[in-house]
């Protein structure tokens, strides 16, 4: 929690300092994300409801595939040197899995999801219209998995809910045309609240607009 407060304070101080600059840019966009979450033994216990719903009570979950969207905002105090605070909110939904009993798809009927808040710093380098970018920082996630995933289930639904935190790095190429931009990149993220490594690998495409 102390780490989260420090991140929030740093982002707030940066935001309050923007009026000291003659010009600044705000980049805001939305991404389509394809994510693969690789699980360690210490994290597998949380996915027991998903395996039970699949009829794989004796199996172990290896990784979970998710798709979703990432909503981002980056503020650059000066367009001459594009370094500034990055803030994003990501929503991912399970669509597949790999277990010790095999691989398959997963259709959630109760809005299973992972919601993640990301905060950090961004660096964009543009050569005329094209360039590259990187975002890095810390994230906090809240996961929920329904313990019942039956079709037309009428009774109350309980959820396995758990939190995670760690760090992330985004990187890739970007194109800027007028007041719009496009990014194509990848993500590496690791969760630090487990005894053994749990990490994500993702690909994403982002489209957004620039306010200056």
PDB file of C-alpha atoms in Angstrom:
ATOM      1  CA  UNK A   1       0.000   0.000   0.000  1.00  0.00           C
ATOM      2  CA  UNK A   2       2.877   2.394   0.748  1.00  0.00           C
ATOM      3  CA  UNK A   3       4.219   1.789  -2.757  1.00  0.00           C
ATOM      4  CA  UNK A   4       0.829   2.626  -4.257  1.00  0.00           C
ATOM      5  CA  UNK A   5       0.670   5.876  -2.286  1.00  0.00           C
ATOM      6  CA  UNK A   6       4.127   6.864  -3.488  1.00  0.00           C
ATOM      7  CA  UNK A   7       3.133   6.239  -7.116  1.00  0.00           C
ATOM      8  CA  UNK A   8      -0.061   8.262  -6.736  1.00  0.00           C
ATOM      9  CA  UNK A   9       1.836  11.138  -5.107  1.00  0.00           C
ATOM     10  CA  UNK A  10       4.472  11.155  -7.853  1.00  0.00           C
ATOM     11  CA  UNK A  11       1.853  11.208 -10.606  1.00  0.00           C
ATOM     12  CA  UNK A  12      -0.049  13.993  -8.809  1.00  0.00           C
ATOM     13  CA  UNK A  13       3.084  16.122  -8.429  1.00  0.00           C
ATOM     14  CA  UNK A  14       3.878  15.708 -12.102  1.00  0.00           C
ATOM     15  CA  UNK A  15       0.323  16.655 -13.042  1.00  0.00           C
ATOM     16  CA  UNK A  16       0.455  19.803 -10.880  1.00  0.00           C
ATOM     17  CA  UNK A  17       3.705  20.868 -12.510  1.00  0.00           C
ATOM     18  CA  UNK A  18       2.328  20.914 -16.062  1.00  0.00           C
ATOM     19  CA  UNK A  19       1.367  24.601 -15.875  1.00  0.00           C
ATOM     20  CA  UNK A  20       5.052  25.462 -15.521  1.00  0.00           C
ATOM     21  CA  UNK A  21       5.570  24.535 -19.166  1.00  0.00           C
ATOM     22  CA  UNK A  22       4.674  26.660 -22.183  1.00  0.00           C
ATOM     23  CA  UNK A  23       3.300  23.649 -24.054  1.00  0.00           C
ATOM     24  CA  UNK A  24       2.413  20.048 -23.320  1.00  0.00           C
ATOM     25  CA  UNK A  25       0.719  17.072 -25.000  1.00  0.00           C
ATOM     26  CA  UNK A  26      -1.867  14.621 -23.739  1.00  0.00           C
ATOM     27  CA  UNK A  27      -1.984  11.293 -25.575  1.00  0.00           C
ATOM     28  CA  UNK A  28      -5.063   9.164 -24.939  1.00  0.00           C
ATOM     29  CA  UNK A  29      -6.057   5.918 -26.600  1.00  0.00           C
ATOM     30  CA  UNK A  30      -7.565   2.459 -26.420  1.00  0.00           C
ATOM     31  CA  UNK A  31      -5.906  -0.869 -27.147  1.00  0.00           C
ATOM     32  CA  UNK A  32      -6.981  -4.336 -28.165  1.00  0.00           C
ATOM     33  CA  UNK A  33      -4.949  -6.747 -26.030  1.00  0.00           C
ATOM     34  CA  UNK A  34      -4.178 -10.442 -26.391  1.00  0.00           C
ATOM     35  CA  UNK A  35      -2.646 -11.715 -23.153  1.00  0.00           C
ATOM     36  CA  UNK A  36      -1.177 -14.963 -21.844  1.00  0.00           C
ATOM     37  CA  UNK A  37      -0.794 -15.329 -18.071  1.00  0.00           C
ATOM     38  CA  UNK A  38       1.806 -17.941 -17.059  1.00  0.00           C
ATOM     39  CA  UNK A  39       1.106 -19.336 -13.595  1.00  0.00           C
ATOM     40  CA  UNK A  40       3.361 -20.750 -10.935  1.00  0.00           C
ATOM     41  CA  UNK A  41       2.350 -23.395  -8.427  1.00  0.00           C
ATOM     42  CA  UNK A  42       1.704 -20.729  -5.790  1.00  0.00           C
ATOM     43  CA  UNK A  43      -0.801 -18.958  -8.090  1.00  0.00           C
ATOM     44  CA  UNK A  44      -2.595 -22.050  -9.419  1.00  0.00           C
ATOM     45  CA  UNK A  45      -4.791 -22.393  -6.329  1.00  0.00           C
ATOM     46  CA  UNK A  46      -6.777 -19.306  -7.356  1.00  0.00           C
ATOM     47  CA  UNK A  47      -7.804 -20.955 -10.629  1.00  0.00           C
ATOM     48  CA  UNK A  48      -9.308 -24.057  -9.036  1.00  0.00           C
ATOM     49  CA  UNK A  49     -12.889 -22.793  -9.720  1.00  0.00           C
ATOM     50  CA  UNK A  50     -12.107 -22.476 -13.436  1.00  0.00           C
ATOM     51  CA  UNK A  51     -10.797 -26.050 -13.552  1.00  0.00           C
ATOM     52  CA  UNK A  52     -13.814 -27.297 -11.596  1.00  0.00           C
ATOM     53  CA  UNK A  53     -16.121 -25.568 -14.082  1.00  0.00           C
ATOM     54  CA  UNK A  54     -14.281 -27.342 -16.906  1.00  0.00           C
ATOM     55  CA  UNK A  55     -14.595 -30.721 -15.201  1.00  0.00           C
ATOM     56  CA  UNK A  56     -10.829 -30.888 -14.608  1.00  0.00           C
ATOM     57  CA  UNK A  57     -10.764 -31.089 -10.829  1.00  0.00           C
ATOM     58  CA  UNK A  58      -7.577 -33.179 -10.755  1.00  0.00           C
ATOM     59  CA  UNK A  59      -5.624 -31.017 -13.211  1.00  0.00           C
ATOM     60  CA  UNK A  60      -3.267 -28.070 -12.674  1.00  0.00           C
ATOM     61  CA  UNK A  61      -3.653 -24.773 -14.503  1.00  0.00           C
ATOM     62  CA  UNK A  62      -0.536 -23.804 -16.483  1.00  0.00           C
ATOM     63  CA  UNK A  63      -1.590 -20.582 -18.140  1.00  0.00           C
ATOM     64  CA  UNK A  64      -4.712 -18.555 -18.944  1.00  0.00           C
ATOM     65  CA  UNK A  65      -5.362 -16.758 -22.228  1.00  0.00           C
ATOM     66  CA  UNK A  66      -7.247 -13.468 -22.084  1.00  0.00           C
ATOM     67  CA  UNK A  67      -8.391 -10.737 -24.441  1.00  0.00           C
ATOM     68  CA  UNK A  68      -9.626  -7.261 -23.645  1.00  0.00           C
ATOM     69  CA  UNK A  69      -8.913  -3.574 -23.759  1.00  0.00           C
ATOM     70  CA  UNK A  70      -6.464  -1.120 -22.239  1.00  0.00           C
ATOM     71  CA  UNK A  71      -7.384   2.565 -21.815  1.00  0.00           C
ATOM     72  CA  UNK A  72      -4.304   4.765 -21.539  1.00  0.00           C
ATOM     73  CA  UNK A  73      -3.300   8.380 -20.984  1.00  0.00           C
ATOM     74  CA  UNK A  74       0.204   9.841 -21.267  1.00  0.00           C
ATOM     75  CA  UNK A  75       1.113  13.469 -20.558  1.00  0.00           C
ATOM     76  CA  UNK A  76       4.311  14.935 -21.999  1.00  0.00           C
ATOM     77  CA  UNK A  77       5.279  18.280 -20.405  1.00  0.00           C
ATOM     78  CA  UNK A  78       7.304  19.135 -23.497  1.00  0.00           C
ATOM     79  CA  UNK A  79       6.892  17.696 -27.037  1.00  0.00           C
ATOM     80  CA  UNK A  80      10.583  18.360 -27.613  1.00  0.00           C
ATOM     81  CA  UNK A  81      11.402  15.525 -25.196  1.00  0.00           C
ATOM     82  CA  UNK A  82       8.505  13.126 -24.801  1.00  0.00           C
ATOM     83  CA  UNK A  83       8.988  11.748 -21.296  1.00  0.00           C
ATOM     84  CA  UNK A  84       6.013  11.854 -18.964  1.00  0.00           C
ATOM     85  CA  UNK A  85       3.628  10.033 -16.613  1.00  0.00           C
ATOM     86  CA  UNK A  86       1.665   7.058 -17.892  1.00  0.00           C
ATOM     87  CA  UNK A  87      -1.700   5.955 -16.484  1.00  0.00           C
ATOM     88  CA  UNK A  88      -3.855   3.080 -17.765  1.00  0.00           C
ATOM     89  CA  UNK A  89      -6.822   0.922 -16.860  1.00  0.00           C
ATOM     90  CA  UNK A  90      -6.999  -2.568 -18.370  1.00  0.00           C
ATOM     91  CA  UNK A  91      -9.856  -5.086 -18.505  1.00  0.00           C
ATOM     92  CA  UNK A  92      -9.096  -8.649 -19.629  1.00  0.00           C
ATOM     93  CA  UNK A  93     -11.484 -11.603 -19.974  1.00  0.00           C
ATOM     94  CA  UNK A  94     -10.535 -15.320 -20.059  1.00  0.00           C
ATOM     95  CA  UNK A  95     -11.021 -17.078 -23.396  1.00  0.00           C
ATOM     96  CA  UNK A  96      -8.758 -20.122 -23.094  1.00  0.00           C
ATOM     97  CA  UNK A  97      -6.428 -22.130 -20.917  1.00  0.00           C
ATOM     98  CA  UNK A  98      -3.629 -24.674 -20.817  1.00  0.00           C
ATOM     99  CA  UNK A  99      -3.634 -27.299 -18.074  1.00  0.00           C
ATOM    100  CA  UNK A 100      -1.894 -30.541 -17.226  1.00  0.00           C
ATOM    101  CA  UNK A 101      -4.935 -32.256 -18.793  1.00  0.00           C
ATOM    102  CA  UNK A 102      -4.719 -30.339 -22.083  1.00  0.00           C
ATOM    103  CA  UNK A 103      -5.656 -27.050 -23.730  1.00  0.00           C
ATOM    104  CA  UNK A 104      -9.011 -25.553 -24.618  1.00  0.00           C
ATOM    105  CA  UNK A 105     -11.288 -22.558 -24.812  1.00  0.00           C
ATOM    106  CA  UNK A 106     -13.191 -20.986 -21.949  1.00  0.00           C
ATOM    107  CA  UNK A 107     -16.556 -19.230 -22.189  1.00  0.00           C
ATOM    108  CA  UNK A 108     -17.320 -17.201 -19.085  1.00  0.00           C
ATOM    109  CA  UNK A 109     -21.046 -16.823 -18.403  1.00  0.00           C
ATOM    110  CA  UNK A 110     -20.576 -14.648 -15.319  1.00  0.00           C
ATOM    111  CA  UNK A 111     -18.264 -11.894 -16.538  1.00  0.00           C
ATOM    112  CA  UNK A 112     -15.006 -13.305 -15.158  1.00  0.00           C
ATOM    113  CA  UNK A 113     -12.285 -10.704 -15.557  1.00  0.00           C
ATOM    114  CA  UNK A 114      -9.018  -9.196 -14.415  1.00  0.00           C
ATOM    115  CA  UNK A 115      -9.014  -5.416 -13.859  1.00  0.00           C
ATOM    116  CA  UNK A 116      -5.618  -3.695 -13.651  1.00  0.00           C
ATOM    117  CA  UNK A 117      -4.523  -0.172 -12.790  1.00  0.00           C
ATOM    118  CA  UNK A 118      -1.119   0.806 -14.195  1.00  0.00           C
ATOM    119  CA  UNK A 119       1.023   3.844 -13.354  1.00  0.00           C
ATOM    120  CA  UNK A 120       4.513   4.707 -14.501  1.00  0.00           C
ATOM    121  CA  UNK A 121       6.566   6.677 -17.012  1.00  0.00           C
ATOM    122  CA  UNK A 122       6.595   6.739 -20.813  1.00  0.00           C
ATOM    123  CA  UNK A 123       9.252   7.628 -23.354  1.00  0.00           C
ATOM    124  CA  UNK A 124       8.302   8.216 -26.997  1.00  0.00           C
ATOM    125  CA  UNK A 125      10.810   8.896 -29.763  1.00  0.00           C
ATOM    126  CA  UNK A 126       9.457   9.975 -33.155  1.00  0.00           C
ATOM    127  CA  UNK A 127      11.441  10.455 -36.348  1.00  0.00           C
ATOM    128  CA  UNK A 128       9.091  12.547 -38.503  1.00  0.00           C
ATOM    129  CA  UNK A 129       6.049  10.233 -38.535  1.00  0.00           C
ATOM    130  CA  UNK A 130       7.382   6.950 -37.141  1.00  0.00           C
ATOM    131  CA  UNK A 131       9.258   5.969 -34.039  1.00  0.00           C
ATOM    132  CA  UNK A 132       9.276   3.765 -30.960  1.00  0.00           C
ATOM    133  CA  UNK A 133       7.948   3.852 -27.406  1.00  0.00           C
ATOM    134  CA  UNK A 134       8.333   2.290 -24.002  1.00  0.00           C
ATOM    135  CA  UNK A 135       6.181   2.457 -20.873  1.00  0.00           C
ATOM    136  CA  UNK A 136       7.283   1.066 -17.525  1.00  0.00           C
ATOM    137  CA  UNK A 137       5.894   1.114 -14.019  1.00  0.00           C
ATOM    138  CA  UNK A 138       3.893  -0.728 -11.360  1.00  0.00           C
ATOM    139  CA  UNK A 139       0.447  -2.291 -11.571  1.00  0.00           C
ATOM    140  CA  UNK A 140      -2.275  -3.565  -9.263  1.00  0.00           C
ATOM    141  CA  UNK A 141      -4.872  -6.137 -10.377  1.00  0.00           C
ATOM    142  CA  UNK A 142      -8.130  -7.507  -9.034  1.00  0.00           C
ATOM    143  CA  UNK A 143      -9.214 -10.894 -10.381  1.00  0.00           C
ATOM    144  CA  UNK A 144     -12.556 -12.619 -10.104  1.00  0.00           C
ATOM    145  CA  UNK A 145     -13.549 -16.119 -11.251  1.00  0.00           C
ATOM    146  CA  UNK A 146     -17.080 -17.472 -10.851  1.00  0.00           C
ATOM    147  CA  UNK A 147     -17.301 -20.724  -8.914  1.00  0.00           C
ATOM    148  CA  UNK A 148     -20.308 -21.658 -11.079  1.00  0.00           C
ATOM    149  CA  UNK A 149     -20.215 -21.357 -14.865  1.00  0.00           C
ATOM    150  CA  UNK A 150     -23.337 -23.287 -15.851  1.00  0.00           C
ATOM    151  CA  UNK A 151     -25.561 -22.224 -18.724  1.00  0.00           C
ATOM    152  CA  UNK A 152     -28.873 -20.676 -17.582  1.00  0.00           C
ATOM    153  CA  UNK A 153     -27.859 -20.918 -13.925  1.00  0.00           C
ATOM    154  CA  UNK A 154     -30.604 -19.209 -11.890  1.00  0.00           C
ATOM    155  CA  UNK A 155     -29.129 -19.274  -8.399  1.00  0.00           C
ATOM    156  CA  UNK A 156     -26.660 -16.845  -6.790  1.00  0.00           C
ATOM    157  CA  UNK A 157     -23.089 -16.939  -8.074  1.00  0.00           C
ATOM    158  CA  UNK A 158     -20.045 -16.837  -5.821  1.00  0.00           C
ATOM    159  CA  UNK A 159     -16.629 -15.671  -6.974  1.00  0.00           C
ATOM    160  CA  UNK A 160     -13.001 -16.405  -6.199  1.00  0.00           C
ATOM    161  CA  UNK A 161     -11.584 -12.878  -5.857  1.00  0.00           C
ATOM    162  CA  UNK A 162      -7.909 -12.102  -5.325  1.00  0.00           C
ATOM    163  CA  UNK A 163      -5.451  -9.251  -5.819  1.00  0.00           C
ATOM    164  CA  UNK A 164      -2.021  -9.091  -7.430  1.00  0.00           C
ATOM    165  CA  UNK A 165       0.676  -6.462  -7.851  1.00  0.00           C
ATOM    166  CA  UNK A 166       3.899  -6.171  -9.773  1.00  0.00           C
ATOM    167  CA  UNK A 167       5.656  -4.314 -12.568  1.00  0.00           C
ATOM    168  CA  UNK A 168       5.161  -4.015 -16.328  1.00  0.00           C
ATOM    169  CA  UNK A 169       7.107  -2.938 -19.412  1.00  0.00           C
ATOM    170  CA  UNK A 170       5.469  -1.985 -22.730  1.00  0.00           C
ATOM    171  CA  UNK A 171       7.527  -1.512 -25.881  1.00  0.00           C
ATOM    172  CA  UNK A 172       7.004  -1.285 -29.624  1.00  0.00           C
ATOM    173  CA  UNK A 173       6.666   0.980 -32.640  1.00  0.00           C
ATOM    174  CA  UNK A 174       4.387   3.971 -33.178  1.00  0.00           C
ATOM    175  CA  UNK A 175       3.136   6.198 -35.958  1.00  0.00           C
ATOM    176  CA  UNK A 176       1.885   9.770 -35.561  1.00  0.00           C
ATOM    177  CA  UNK A 177      -0.299  11.528 -38.132  1.00  0.00           C
ATOM    178  CA  UNK A 178      -1.593  14.962 -37.225  1.00  0.00           C
ATOM    179  CA  UNK A 179      -3.474  14.652 -33.941  1.00  0.00           C
ATOM    180  CA  UNK A 180      -3.804  10.859 -33.991  1.00  0.00           C
ATOM    181  CA  UNK A 181      -1.438   7.985 -33.288  1.00  0.00           C
ATOM    182  CA  UNK A 182      -1.139   4.223 -33.648  1.00  0.00           C
ATOM    183  CA  UNK A 183       1.004   1.862 -31.583  1.00  0.00           C
ATOM    184  CA  UNK A 184       1.869  -1.796 -32.089  1.00  0.00           C
ATOM    185  CA  UNK A 185       3.739  -3.499 -29.311  1.00  0.00           C
ATOM    186  CA  UNK A 186       4.193  -6.085 -26.631  1.00  0.00           C
ATOM    187  CA  UNK A 187       4.077  -6.274 -22.848  1.00  0.00           C
ATOM    188  CA  UNK A 188       6.037  -8.153 -20.248  1.00  0.00           C
ATOM    189  CA  UNK A 189       4.714  -8.078 -16.677  1.00  0.00           C
ATOM    190  CA  UNK A 190       5.582  -9.948 -13.512  1.00  0.00           C
ATOM    191  CA  UNK A 191       3.515 -10.357 -10.349  1.00  0.00           C
ATOM    192  CA  UNK A 192       5.601  -9.945  -7.210  1.00  0.00           C
ATOM    193  CA  UNK A 193       3.208 -11.117  -4.497  1.00  0.00           C
ATOM    194  CA  UNK A 194       3.923 -14.819  -5.077  1.00  0.00           C
ATOM    195  CA  UNK A 195       6.811 -16.904  -3.845  1.00  0.00           C
ATOM    196  CA  UNK A 196       7.617 -18.094  -7.372  1.00  0.00           C
ATOM    197  CA  UNK A 197       7.484 -16.160 -10.664  1.00  0.00           C
ATOM    198  CA  UNK A 198       4.116 -15.400 -12.261  1.00  0.00           C
ATOM    199  CA  UNK A 199       4.312 -13.370 -15.439  1.00  0.00           C
ATOM    200  CA  UNK A 200       2.370 -12.127 -18.456  1.00  0.00           C
ATOM    201  CA  UNK A 201       3.244 -11.798 -22.125  1.00  0.00           C
ATOM    202  CA  UNK A 202       0.902  -9.796 -24.351  1.00  0.00           C
ATOM    203  CA  UNK A 203       0.551  -8.198 -27.765  1.00  0.00           C
ATOM    204  CA  UNK A 204      -1.520  -5.074 -28.339  1.00  0.00           C
ATOM    205  CA  UNK A 205      -2.573  -2.515 -30.934  1.00  0.00           C
ATOM    206  CA  UNK A 206      -3.518   1.005 -29.826  1.00  0.00           C
ATOM    207  CA  UNK A 207      -5.284   3.867 -31.582  1.00  0.00           C
ATOM    208  CA  UNK A 208      -5.634   7.269 -29.986  1.00  0.00           C
ATOM    209  CA  UNK A 209      -5.658  11.043 -30.217  1.00  0.00           C
ATOM    210  CA  UNK A 210      -3.330  13.841 -29.130  1.00  0.00           C
ATOM    211  CA  UNK A 211      -4.438  17.023 -27.359  1.00  0.00           C
ATOM    212  CA  UNK A 212      -1.939  19.874 -27.244  1.00  0.00           C
TER     213      UNK A 212
END
